[in-house]
XYZ file of C-alpha atoms in Angstrom:
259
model
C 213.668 121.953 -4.842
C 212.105 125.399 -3.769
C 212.332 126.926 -7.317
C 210.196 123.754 -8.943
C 207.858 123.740 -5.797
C 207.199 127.595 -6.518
C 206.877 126.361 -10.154
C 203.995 123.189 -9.669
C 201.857 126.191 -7.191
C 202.281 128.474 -10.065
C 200.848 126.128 -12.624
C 198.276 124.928 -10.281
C 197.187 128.345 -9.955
C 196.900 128.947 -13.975
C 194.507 125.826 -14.128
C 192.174 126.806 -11.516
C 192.139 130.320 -12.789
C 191.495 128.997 -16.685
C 189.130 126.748 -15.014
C 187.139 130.138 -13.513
C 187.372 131.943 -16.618
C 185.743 129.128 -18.560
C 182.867 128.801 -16.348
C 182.570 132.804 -16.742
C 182.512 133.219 -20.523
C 180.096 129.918 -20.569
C 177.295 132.263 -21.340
C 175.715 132.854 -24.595
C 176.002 136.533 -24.593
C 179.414 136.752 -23.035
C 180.743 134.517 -26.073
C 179.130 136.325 -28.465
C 180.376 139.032 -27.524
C 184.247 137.646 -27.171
C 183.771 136.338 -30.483
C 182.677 139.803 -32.171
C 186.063 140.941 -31.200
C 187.215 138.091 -33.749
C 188.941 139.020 -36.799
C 187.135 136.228 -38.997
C 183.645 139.090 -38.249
C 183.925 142.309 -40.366
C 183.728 145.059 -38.366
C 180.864 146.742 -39.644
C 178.908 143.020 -39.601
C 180.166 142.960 -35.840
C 178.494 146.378 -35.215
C 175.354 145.549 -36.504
C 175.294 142.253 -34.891
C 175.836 143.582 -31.386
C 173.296 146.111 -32.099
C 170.972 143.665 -32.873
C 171.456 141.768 -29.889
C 171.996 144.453 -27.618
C 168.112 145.686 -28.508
C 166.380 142.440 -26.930
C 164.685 143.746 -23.641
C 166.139 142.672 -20.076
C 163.960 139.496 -20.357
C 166.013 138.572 -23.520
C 162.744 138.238 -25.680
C 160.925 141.108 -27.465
C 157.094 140.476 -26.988
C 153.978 142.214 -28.507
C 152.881 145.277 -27.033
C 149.437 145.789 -25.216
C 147.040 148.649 -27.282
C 145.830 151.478 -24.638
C 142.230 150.854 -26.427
C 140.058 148.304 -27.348
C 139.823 146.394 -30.658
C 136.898 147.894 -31.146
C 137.702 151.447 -30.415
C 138.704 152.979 -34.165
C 135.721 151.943 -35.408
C 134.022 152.830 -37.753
C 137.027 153.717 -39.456
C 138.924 150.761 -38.506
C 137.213 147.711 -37.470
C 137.798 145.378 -34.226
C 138.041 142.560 -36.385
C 140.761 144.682 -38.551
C 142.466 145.439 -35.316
C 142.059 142.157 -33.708
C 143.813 140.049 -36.704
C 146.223 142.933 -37.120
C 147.498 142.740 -33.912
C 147.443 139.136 -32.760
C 148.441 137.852 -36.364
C 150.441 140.147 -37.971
C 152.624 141.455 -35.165
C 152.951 138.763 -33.407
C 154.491 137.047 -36.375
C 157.103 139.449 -36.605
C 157.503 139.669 -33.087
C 157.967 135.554 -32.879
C 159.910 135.562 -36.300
C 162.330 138.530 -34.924
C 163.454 136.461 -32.006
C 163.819 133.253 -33.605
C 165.969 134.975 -36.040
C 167.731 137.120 -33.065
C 168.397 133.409 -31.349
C 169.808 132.475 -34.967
C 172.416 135.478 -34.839
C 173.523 134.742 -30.785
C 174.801 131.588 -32.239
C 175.978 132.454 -35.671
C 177.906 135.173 -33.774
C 179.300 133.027 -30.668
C 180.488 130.695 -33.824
C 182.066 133.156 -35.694
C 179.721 132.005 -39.092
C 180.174 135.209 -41.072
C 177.952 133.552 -43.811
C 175.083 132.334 -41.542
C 175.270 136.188 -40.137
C 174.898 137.388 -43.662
C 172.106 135.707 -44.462
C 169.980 136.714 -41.250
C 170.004 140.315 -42.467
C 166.943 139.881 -44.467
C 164.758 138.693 -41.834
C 166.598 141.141 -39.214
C 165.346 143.808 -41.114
C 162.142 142.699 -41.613
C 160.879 141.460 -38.451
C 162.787 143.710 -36.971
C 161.349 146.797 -38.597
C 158.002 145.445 -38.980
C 157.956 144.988 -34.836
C 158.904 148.608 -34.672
C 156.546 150.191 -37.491
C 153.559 148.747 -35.929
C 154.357 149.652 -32.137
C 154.974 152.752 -33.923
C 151.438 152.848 -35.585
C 149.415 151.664 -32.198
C 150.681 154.703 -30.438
C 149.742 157.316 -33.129
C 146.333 156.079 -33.108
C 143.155 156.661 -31.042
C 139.322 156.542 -30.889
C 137.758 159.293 -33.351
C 136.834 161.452 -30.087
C 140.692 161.720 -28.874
C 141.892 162.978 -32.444
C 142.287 166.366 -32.464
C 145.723 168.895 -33.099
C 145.566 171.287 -30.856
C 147.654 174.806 -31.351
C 151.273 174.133 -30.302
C 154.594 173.752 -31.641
C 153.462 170.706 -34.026
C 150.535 172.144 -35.236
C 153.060 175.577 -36.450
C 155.722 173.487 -37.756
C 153.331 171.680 -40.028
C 151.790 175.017 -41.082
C 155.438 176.129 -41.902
C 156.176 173.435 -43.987
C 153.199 172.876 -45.523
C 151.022 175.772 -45.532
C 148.058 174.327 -43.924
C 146.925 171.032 -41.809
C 145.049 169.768 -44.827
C 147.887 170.043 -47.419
C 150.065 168.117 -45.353
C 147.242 165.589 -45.025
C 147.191 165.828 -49.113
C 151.014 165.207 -49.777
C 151.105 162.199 -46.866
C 147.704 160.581 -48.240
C 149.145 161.085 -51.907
C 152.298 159.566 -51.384
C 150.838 156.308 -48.818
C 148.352 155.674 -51.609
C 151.203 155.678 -54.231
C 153.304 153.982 -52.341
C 153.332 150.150 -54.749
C 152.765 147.014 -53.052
C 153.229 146.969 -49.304
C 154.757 149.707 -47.228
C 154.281 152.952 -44.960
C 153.638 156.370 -45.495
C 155.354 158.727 -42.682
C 155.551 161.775 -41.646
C 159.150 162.420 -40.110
C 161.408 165.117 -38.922
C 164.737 165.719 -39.878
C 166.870 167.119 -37.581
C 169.234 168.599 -40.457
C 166.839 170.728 -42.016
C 164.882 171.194 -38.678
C 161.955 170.633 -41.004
C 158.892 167.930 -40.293
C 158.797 165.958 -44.262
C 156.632 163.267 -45.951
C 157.874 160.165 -46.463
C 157.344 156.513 -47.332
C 159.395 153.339 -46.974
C 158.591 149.686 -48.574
C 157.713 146.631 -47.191
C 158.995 146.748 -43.145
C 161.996 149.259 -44.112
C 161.998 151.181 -40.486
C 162.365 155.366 -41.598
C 164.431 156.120 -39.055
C 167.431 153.935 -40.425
C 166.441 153.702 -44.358
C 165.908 157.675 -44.652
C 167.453 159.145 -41.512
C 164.435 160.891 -40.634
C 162.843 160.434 -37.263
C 159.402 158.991 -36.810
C 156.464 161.282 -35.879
C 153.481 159.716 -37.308
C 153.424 156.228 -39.044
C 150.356 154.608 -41.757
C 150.421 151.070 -42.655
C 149.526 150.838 -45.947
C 149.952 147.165 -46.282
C 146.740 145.109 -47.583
C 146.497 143.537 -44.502
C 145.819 146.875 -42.604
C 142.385 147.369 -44.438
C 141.603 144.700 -46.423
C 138.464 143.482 -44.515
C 136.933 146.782 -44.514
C 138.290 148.482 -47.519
C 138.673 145.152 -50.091
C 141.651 146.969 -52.017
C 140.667 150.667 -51.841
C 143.721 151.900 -50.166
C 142.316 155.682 -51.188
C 139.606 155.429 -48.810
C 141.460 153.653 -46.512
C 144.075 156.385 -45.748
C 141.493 159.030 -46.031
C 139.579 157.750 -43.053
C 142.621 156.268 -40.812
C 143.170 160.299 -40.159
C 140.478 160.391 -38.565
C 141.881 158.212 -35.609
C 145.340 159.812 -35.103
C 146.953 160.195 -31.952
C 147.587 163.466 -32.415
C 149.328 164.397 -28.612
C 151.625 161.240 -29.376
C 152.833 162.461 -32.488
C 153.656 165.818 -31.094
C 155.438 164.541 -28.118
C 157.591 162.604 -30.585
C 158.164 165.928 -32.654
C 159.040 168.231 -29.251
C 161.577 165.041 -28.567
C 162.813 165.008 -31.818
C 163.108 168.785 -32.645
C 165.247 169.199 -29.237
């Protein structure tokens, strides 16, 4: 009959158009994303999942950023072989270990494995933060000769809070030398008090989303940052690494920041 005719066209038409909507949600991303919309996620696990895929370059892989100097061009107060091992090792590592963990998540999330999600937050944060601390810290350095802070709005706004260049140099160096074990001293802004503040985090803890403050200027203090030209002095360490700072980065990141 003409009704059952219309009927078998009709149901042909639902298969070929399941058929087309399989091949388009085949992608990883595109079922990771269906599957955040799941109920068996959390939704604050599904935020921070999507977040952490969403921040893997075009390319899908975050990679290890090129320096704008050479190894060898913070010495004496940091050493090419310092920089060199730094660098290639140490970044790297979280740089590799950040997107085998990210490729961990993609498929924890397109599974819908709250549990194996959970457990990736450790090394999420980690990598994750120590990839972004260091990129931080190779931008706010440069050779001895390029370190200078000239007059300007970051130069006033750390008079303000401080009273002088050198005191904030005292309260940052004081707190990155106590800091105990591994971690970072900063100096950040926050944008509530419109006020630039001393900080420090532990281990790879990024400032920005531990303390709410926004990044200016960034000081590894982890062993591994001076050990072959310090041995375990961390005092003399963060004394001289001041010497080197990039200070027209850092107040480009304060003039963002502060608008």
């Amino acid at each position: 009959t003409k009704h059952k005719q219309e009927s078998e066209k009709a149901d042909k038409k639902k298969r070929s158009m399941s058929g087309v909507a399989k091949k388009i949600i085949n992608p990883m991303s595109l079922r990771a994303a269906l599957n955040l919309q799941s109920s068996k996620i959390p939704e604050q696990l599904a935020k921070s999942s999507a977040a952490f895929l969403s921040s893997a370059p075009s390319g899908g892989k975050h990679t290890l950023p090129d320096l704008s100097y050479d190894y060898a061009a913070l010495e004496p107060c940091v050493s090419a072989e310092t920089m060199t091992i730094h660098h290639t090792k140490h970044h790297n590592t979280y740089v590799t270990n950040l997107n085998a963990s990210l490729e961990k998540l993609d498929a924890a999330v397109s599974a819908g494995d709250v549990s194996s999600i959970i457990g990736l937050q450790g090394a999420l944060k980690f990598n994750g933060g120590g990839h972004l601390n260091h990129t931080l810290f190779w931008e706010n350095l440069a050779p001895a000769a390029d370190s200078e802070l000239k007059d300007g709005p970051l130069k006033d706004a750390i008079i303000a809070k401080f009273g002088s260049f050198d005191a904030m140099k005292a309260d940052v160096s004081a707190m990155s030398v106590a800091v105990q074990g591994s971690g970072w001293g900063w100096l950040g802004y926050d944008s509530k008090s419109k006020q630039i503040v001393a900080a420090t985090c532990a281990n790879q803890d990024p400032l920005q989303a531990t303390t709410g403050l926004v990044p200016l200027l960034g000081i590894d203090v982890w062993e591994h940052a001076y050990y072959v030209d310090y041995r375990n002095v961390r005092p003399d360490y963060v004394k001289a690494v001041w010497d080197v700072i990039n200070w027209d980065v850092v107040e480009k990141r304060f003039i963002a920041a502060s608008q």
